[in-house]
Coordinates of C-alpha atoms and ligand atoms in Angstrom, one line a residue:
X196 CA 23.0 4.3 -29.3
X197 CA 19.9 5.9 -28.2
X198 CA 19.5 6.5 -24.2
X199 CA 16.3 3.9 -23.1
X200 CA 13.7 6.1 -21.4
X201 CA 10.6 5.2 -19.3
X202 CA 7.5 5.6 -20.1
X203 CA 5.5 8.8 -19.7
X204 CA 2.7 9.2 -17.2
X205 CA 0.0 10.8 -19.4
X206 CA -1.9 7.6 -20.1
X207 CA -1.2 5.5 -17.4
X208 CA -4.5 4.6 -15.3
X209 CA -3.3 1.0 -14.0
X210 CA -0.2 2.2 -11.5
X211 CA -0.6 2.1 -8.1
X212 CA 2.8 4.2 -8.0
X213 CA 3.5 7.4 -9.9
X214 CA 6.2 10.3 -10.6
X215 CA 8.0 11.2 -7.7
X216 CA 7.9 14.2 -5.8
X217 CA 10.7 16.7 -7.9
X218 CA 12.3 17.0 -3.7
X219 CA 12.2 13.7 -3.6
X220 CA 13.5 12.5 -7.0
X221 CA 16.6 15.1 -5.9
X222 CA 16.4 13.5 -2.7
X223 CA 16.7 10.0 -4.0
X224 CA 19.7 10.7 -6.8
X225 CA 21.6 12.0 -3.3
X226 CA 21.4 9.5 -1.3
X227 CA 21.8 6.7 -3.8
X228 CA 25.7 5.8 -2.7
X229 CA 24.3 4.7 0.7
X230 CA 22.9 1.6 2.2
X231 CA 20.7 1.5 5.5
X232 CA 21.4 -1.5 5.7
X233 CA 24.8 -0.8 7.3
X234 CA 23.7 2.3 9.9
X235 CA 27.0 2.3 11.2
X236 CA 29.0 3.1 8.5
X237 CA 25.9 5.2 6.6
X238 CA 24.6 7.1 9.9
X239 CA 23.2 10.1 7.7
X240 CA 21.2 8.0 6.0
X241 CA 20.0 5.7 9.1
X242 CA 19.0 9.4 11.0
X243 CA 17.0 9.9 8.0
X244 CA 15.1 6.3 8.2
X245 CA 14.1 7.0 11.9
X246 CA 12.9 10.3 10.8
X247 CA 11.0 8.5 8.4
X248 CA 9.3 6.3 10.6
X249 CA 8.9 9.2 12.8
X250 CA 6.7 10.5 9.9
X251 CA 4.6 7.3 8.9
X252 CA 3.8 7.5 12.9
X253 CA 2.0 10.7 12.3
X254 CA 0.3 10.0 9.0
X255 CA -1.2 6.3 11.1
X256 CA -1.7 7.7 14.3
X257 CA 1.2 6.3 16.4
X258 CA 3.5 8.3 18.6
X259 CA 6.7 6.7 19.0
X260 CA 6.6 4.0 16.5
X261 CA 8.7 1.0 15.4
X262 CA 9.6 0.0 12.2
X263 CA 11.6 0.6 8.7
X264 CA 11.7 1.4 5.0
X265 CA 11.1 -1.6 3.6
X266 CA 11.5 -2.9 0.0
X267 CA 7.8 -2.5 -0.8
X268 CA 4.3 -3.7 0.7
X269 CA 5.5 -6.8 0.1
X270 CA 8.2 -7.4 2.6
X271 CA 6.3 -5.3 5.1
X272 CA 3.7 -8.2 5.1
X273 CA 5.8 -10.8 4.8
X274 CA 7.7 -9.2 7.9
X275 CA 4.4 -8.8 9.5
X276 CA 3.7 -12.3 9.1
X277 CA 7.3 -13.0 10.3
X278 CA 6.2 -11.2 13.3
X279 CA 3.3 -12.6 14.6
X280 CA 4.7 -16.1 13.6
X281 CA 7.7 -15.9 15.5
X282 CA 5.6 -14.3 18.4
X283 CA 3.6 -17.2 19.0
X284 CA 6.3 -19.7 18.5
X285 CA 6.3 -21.4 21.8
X286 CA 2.1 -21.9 21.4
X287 CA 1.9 -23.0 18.1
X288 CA 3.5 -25.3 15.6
X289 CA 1.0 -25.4 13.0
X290 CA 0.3 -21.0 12.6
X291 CA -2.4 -19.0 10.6
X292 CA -3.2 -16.4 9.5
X293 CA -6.8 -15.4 9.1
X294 CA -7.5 -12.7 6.3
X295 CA -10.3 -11.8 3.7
X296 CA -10.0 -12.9 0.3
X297 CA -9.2 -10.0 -1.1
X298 CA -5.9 -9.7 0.8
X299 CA -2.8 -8.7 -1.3
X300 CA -1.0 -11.5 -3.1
X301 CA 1.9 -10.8 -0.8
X302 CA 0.4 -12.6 2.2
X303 CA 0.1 -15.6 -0.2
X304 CA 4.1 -15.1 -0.9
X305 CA 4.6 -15.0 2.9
X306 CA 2.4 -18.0 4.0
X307 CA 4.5 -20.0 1.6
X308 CA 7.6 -18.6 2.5
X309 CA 7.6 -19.0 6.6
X310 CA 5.2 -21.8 6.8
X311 CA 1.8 -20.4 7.9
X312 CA -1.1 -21.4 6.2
X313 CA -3.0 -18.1 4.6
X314 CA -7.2 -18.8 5.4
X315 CA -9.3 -16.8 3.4
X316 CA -12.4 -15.3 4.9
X317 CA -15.2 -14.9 2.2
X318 CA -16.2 -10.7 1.9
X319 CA -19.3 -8.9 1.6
X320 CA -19.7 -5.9 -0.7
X321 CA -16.0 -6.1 -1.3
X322 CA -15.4 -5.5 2.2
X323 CA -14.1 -8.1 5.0
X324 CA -16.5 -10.1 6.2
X325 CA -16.3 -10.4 10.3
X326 CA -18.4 -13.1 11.2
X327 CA -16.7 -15.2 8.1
X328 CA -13.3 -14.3 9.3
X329 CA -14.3 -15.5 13.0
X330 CA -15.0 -18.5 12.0
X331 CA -11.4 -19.3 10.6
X332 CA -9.8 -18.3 13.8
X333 CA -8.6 -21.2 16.2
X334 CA -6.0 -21.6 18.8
X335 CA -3.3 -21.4 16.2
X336 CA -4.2 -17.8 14.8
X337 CA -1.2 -15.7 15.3
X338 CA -2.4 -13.1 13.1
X339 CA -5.8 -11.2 11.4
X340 CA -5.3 -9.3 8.2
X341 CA -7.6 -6.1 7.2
X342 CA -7.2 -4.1 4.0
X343 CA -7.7 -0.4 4.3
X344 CA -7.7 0.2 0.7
X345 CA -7.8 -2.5 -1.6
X346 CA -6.0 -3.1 -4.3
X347 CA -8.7 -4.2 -6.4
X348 CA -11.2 -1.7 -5.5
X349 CA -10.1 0.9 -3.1
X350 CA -12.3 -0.4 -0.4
X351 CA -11.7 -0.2 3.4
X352 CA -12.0 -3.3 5.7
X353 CA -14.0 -2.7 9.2
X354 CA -10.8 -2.8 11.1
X355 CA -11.5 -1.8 14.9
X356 CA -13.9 -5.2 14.6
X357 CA -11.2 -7.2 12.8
X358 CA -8.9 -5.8 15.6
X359 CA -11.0 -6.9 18.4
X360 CA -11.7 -10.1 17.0
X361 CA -8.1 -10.4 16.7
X362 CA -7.4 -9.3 20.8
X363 CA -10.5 -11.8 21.2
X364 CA -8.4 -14.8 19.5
X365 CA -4.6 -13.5 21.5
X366 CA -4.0 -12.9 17.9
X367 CA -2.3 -9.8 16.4
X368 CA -4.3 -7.7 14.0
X369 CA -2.4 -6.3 10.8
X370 CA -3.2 -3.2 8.9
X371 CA -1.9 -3.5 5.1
X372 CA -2.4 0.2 3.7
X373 CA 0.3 0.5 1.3
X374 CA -1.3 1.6 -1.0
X375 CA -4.1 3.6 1.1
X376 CA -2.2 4.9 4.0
X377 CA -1.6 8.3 2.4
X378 CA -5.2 8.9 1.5
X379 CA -6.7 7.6 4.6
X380 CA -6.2 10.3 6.5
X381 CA -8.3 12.7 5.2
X382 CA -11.5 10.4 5.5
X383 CA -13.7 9.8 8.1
X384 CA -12.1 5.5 7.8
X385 CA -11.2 3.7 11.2
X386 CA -8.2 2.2 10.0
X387 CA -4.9 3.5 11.9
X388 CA -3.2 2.6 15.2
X389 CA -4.9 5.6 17.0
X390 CA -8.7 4.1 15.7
X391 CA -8.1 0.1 17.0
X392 CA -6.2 -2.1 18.8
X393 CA -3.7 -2.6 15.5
X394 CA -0.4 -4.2 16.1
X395 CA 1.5 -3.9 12.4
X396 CA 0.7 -1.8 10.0
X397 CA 2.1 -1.5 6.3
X398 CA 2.1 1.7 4.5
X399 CA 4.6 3.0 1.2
X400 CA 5.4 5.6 0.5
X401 CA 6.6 5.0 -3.0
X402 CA 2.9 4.5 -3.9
X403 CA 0.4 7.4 -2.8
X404 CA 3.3 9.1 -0.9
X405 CA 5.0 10.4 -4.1
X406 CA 8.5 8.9 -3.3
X407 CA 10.9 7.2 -5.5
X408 CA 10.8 3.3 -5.5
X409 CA 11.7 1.4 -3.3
X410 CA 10.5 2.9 -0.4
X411 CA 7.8 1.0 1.2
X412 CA 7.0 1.5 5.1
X413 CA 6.3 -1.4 8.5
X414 CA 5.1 0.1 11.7
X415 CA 4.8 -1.4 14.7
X416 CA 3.1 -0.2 17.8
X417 CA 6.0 -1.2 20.1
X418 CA 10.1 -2.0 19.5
X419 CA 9.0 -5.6 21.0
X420 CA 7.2 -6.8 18.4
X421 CA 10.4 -5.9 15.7
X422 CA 12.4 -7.5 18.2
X423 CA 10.9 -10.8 16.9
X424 CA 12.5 -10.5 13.6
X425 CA 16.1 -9.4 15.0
X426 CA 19.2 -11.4 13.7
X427 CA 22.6 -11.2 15.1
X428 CA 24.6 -9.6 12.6
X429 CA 28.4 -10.2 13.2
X430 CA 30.6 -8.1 10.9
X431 CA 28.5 -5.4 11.0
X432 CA 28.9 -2.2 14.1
X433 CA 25.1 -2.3 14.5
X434 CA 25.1 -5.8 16.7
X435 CA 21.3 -7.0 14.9
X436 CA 19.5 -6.5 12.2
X437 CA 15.5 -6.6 11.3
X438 CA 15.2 -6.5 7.9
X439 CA 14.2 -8.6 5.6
X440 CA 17.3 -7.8 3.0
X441 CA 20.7 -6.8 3.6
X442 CA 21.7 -3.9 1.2
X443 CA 18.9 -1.7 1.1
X444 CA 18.1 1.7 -0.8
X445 CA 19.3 4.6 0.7
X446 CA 17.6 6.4 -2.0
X447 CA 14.6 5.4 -1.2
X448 CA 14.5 5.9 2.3
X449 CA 16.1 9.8 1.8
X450 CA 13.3 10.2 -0.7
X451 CA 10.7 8.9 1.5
X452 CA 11.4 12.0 3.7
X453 CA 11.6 14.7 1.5
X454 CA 8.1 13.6 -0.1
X455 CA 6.5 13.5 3.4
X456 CA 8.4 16.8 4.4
X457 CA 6.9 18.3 0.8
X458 CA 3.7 16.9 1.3
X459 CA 2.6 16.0 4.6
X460 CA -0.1 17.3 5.9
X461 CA -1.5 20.0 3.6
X462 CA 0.1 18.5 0.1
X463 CA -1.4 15.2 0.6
X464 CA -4.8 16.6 2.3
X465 CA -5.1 18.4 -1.5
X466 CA -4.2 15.4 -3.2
X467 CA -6.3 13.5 -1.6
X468 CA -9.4 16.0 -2.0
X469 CA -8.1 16.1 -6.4
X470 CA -7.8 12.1 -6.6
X471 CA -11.1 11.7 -5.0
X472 CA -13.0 14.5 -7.1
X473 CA -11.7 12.8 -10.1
X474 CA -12.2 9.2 -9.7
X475 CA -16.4 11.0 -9.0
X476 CA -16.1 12.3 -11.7
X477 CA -14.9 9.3 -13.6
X478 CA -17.5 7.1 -11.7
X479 CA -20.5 9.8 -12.7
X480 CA -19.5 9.4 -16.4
X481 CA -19.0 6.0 -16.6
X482 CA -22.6 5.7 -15.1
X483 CA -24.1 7.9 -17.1
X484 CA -23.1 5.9 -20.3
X485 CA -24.6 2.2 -18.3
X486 CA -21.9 1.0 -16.9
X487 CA -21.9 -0.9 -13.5
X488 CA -19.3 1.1 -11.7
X489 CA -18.0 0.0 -7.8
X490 CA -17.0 2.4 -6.0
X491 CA -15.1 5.2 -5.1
X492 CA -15.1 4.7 -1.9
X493 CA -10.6 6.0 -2.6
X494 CA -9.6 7.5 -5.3
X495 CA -10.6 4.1 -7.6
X496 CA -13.1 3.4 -9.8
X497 CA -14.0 -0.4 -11.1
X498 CA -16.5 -0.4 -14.1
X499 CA -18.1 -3.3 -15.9
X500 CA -16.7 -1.9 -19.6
X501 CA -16.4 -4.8 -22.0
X502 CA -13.5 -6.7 -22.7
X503 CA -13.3 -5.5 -26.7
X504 CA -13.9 -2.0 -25.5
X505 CA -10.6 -2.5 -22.7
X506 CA -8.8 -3.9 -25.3
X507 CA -9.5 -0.9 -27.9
X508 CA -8.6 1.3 -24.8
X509 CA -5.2 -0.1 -24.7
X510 CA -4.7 0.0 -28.4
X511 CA -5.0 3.8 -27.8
X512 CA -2.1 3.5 -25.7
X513 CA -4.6 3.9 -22.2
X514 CA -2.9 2.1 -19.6
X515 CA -6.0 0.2 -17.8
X516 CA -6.1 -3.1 -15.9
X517 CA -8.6 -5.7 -14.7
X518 CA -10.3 -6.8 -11.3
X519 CA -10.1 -10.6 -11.1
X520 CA -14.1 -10.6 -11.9
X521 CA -13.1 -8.7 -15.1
X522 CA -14.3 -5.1 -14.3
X523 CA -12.2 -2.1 -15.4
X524 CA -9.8 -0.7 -13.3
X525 CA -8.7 2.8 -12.8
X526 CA -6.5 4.1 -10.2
X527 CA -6.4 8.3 -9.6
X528 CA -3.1 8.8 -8.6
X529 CA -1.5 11.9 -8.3
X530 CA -0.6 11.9 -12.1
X531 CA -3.9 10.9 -13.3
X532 CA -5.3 14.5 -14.3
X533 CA -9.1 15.5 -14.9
X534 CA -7.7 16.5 -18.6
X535 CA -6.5 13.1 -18.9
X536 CA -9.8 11.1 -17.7
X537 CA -11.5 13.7 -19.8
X538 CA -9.4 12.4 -23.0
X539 CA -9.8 8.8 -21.9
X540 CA -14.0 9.3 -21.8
X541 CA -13.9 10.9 -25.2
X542 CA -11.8 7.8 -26.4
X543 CA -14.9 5.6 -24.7
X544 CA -17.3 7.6 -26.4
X545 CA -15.4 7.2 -29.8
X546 CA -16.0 3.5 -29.7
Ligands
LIG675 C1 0.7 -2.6 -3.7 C2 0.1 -3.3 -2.6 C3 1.0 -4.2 -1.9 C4 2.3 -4.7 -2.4 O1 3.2 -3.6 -2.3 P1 4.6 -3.6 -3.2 O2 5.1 -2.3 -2.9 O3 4.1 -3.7 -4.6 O4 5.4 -4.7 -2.8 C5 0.4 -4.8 -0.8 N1 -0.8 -4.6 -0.4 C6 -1.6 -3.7 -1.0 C7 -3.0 -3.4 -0.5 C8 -1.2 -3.0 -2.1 O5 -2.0 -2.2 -2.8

């Protein structure tokens, strides 16, 4: 029988994740016999996840952090959520959350999940709109939501206002960068704990951080605020635990590590600096040939290309996807080369 294999990078342009680091692929095939999940038994690998938080401190501007690996973005919103829910338990029985609308499907997963209800803000320019978001918050706010780096389009959400709106309302404010939290640093963006008043922030490195999946990343500016999701675990040495799954991969968390200890700060600084060059340079050529193209405020480009010229793009085995208003989408990740936007323009040209 022949061996499956995955699929090759060189014309994938709809990821938000990408080829690990090689230290951290080796890093990840290491540590897969191991489960955080159980620090007691697996106390290699639960030194490595506080050294990983450690790191994602650094990278957001917090000394002495809180958090974990998590799964993904995903459960670091959902535990984020979890958080400020929990928090204001004894002043509320009826929670939101107060977010723009271009907040990460996740949050919609976590308001059904814990029973908060998820208010959407209306946005400006693709970017949160304050003065829309105010007027959702009431006395049963627990949390505001900013993006810095949207999913959609890259963009970054004002965060020190949504951050004192949020202080404002008793409210805690949440960062999700998961998917910008490794380019962020090497803009001029307010967006970390050392630029606002942020409580939570999500940030993975198994997206822009080059590590294996899964390997996403909560922070918390204080142990207090993790404390709200502790659970008394009995068979297990460690006495609680605050994650949202049991079993959890070791791999990813020893590969989270080695890609940060590769990269961070000089690997991702360059990175950065090629992904954003790129997606320019993409932008400029798209515009060139009359496209409407959004952006890049990160490395991503949106562009109003038809939908028959997408879909003849994809026959060609391009690997594009679509905003929700129907513009095309492409992400510069670390594998998305100048040769290979170069081939995919020629390809446009062609038709
Ligand atoms: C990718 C992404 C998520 C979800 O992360 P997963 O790792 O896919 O669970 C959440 N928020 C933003 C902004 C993202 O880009």
């Amino acid at each position: 029988m022949q061996r499956a294999a995955p699929q090759d990078f060189d014309r994938v342009l709809s990821s938000m994740c990408t080829e690990p680091h090689p230290a951290a692929r080796e890093a990840a095939e290491r540590f897969l016999a191991t489960n955080p999940g159980d620090p007691g038994t697996y106390e290699q690998v639960a030194e490595l996840e506080r050294e990983a938080v450690e790191r994602l401190g650094a990278i957001t501007g917090l000394s002495d952090p809180a958090g974990y690996v998590t799964s993904g973005g995903t459960e670091a919103n959902i535990q984020a959520v979890r958080v400020a829910r929990n928090r204001a338990s004894d002043s509320t029985e009826d929670p939101n959350v107060v977010a723009p609308e271009h907040v990460h499907f996740s949050f919609r997963k976590a308001a059904e999940l814990l029973g908060v209800e998820l208010r959407t803000a209306p946005t400006t320019g693709h970017r949160a709109d304050v003065d829309a978001m105010a007027e959702l918050v009431d006395d049963d706010t627990v949390a505001l939501v900013g993006v810095a780096g949207t999913t959609e389009y890259g963009f970054v959400d004002p965060i020190p206002a949504i951050a004192d709106l949020a202080a404002d309302a008793g409210a805690l404010c949440h960062v999700d960068a998961a998917w910008g939290g490794f380019y962020l640093p090497f803009t001029d963006h307010e967006w970390g704990f050392d630029h606002a008043a942020v409580d939570t922030l999500t940030i993975d490195p198994h997206k822009v951080g080059q590590a294996a999946v899964p390997a996403g990343g909560l922070l918390a500016r204080s142990a207090d605020l993790l404390d709200e999701l502790a659970i008394d675990t009995p068979y297990l040495e460690s006495t609680s635990q605050v994650t949202l799954t049991g079993t959890r991969s070791g791999a990813g968390v020893a590969s989270a590590v080695a890609a940060m200890d590769a990269l961070w700060s000089e690997g991702y600084r360059e990175q950065y600096e090629r992904s954003m060059a790129n997606a320019e340079w993409l932008a400029d050529q798209l515009d060139a040939r009359g496209h409407d193209v959004v952006g890049p405020e990160l490395p991503l480009v949106a562009a109003d290309l038809s939908v028959p010229m997408t879909a003849e793009l994809r026959e060609r085995g391009w690997r594009v996807s679509k905003t929700g208003a129907g513009e095309m989408r492409v992400v510069c990740m670390p594998h998305v080369t100048r040769s290979m936007l170069r081939s995919f323009v020629a390809d446009l040209d062609w038709y």
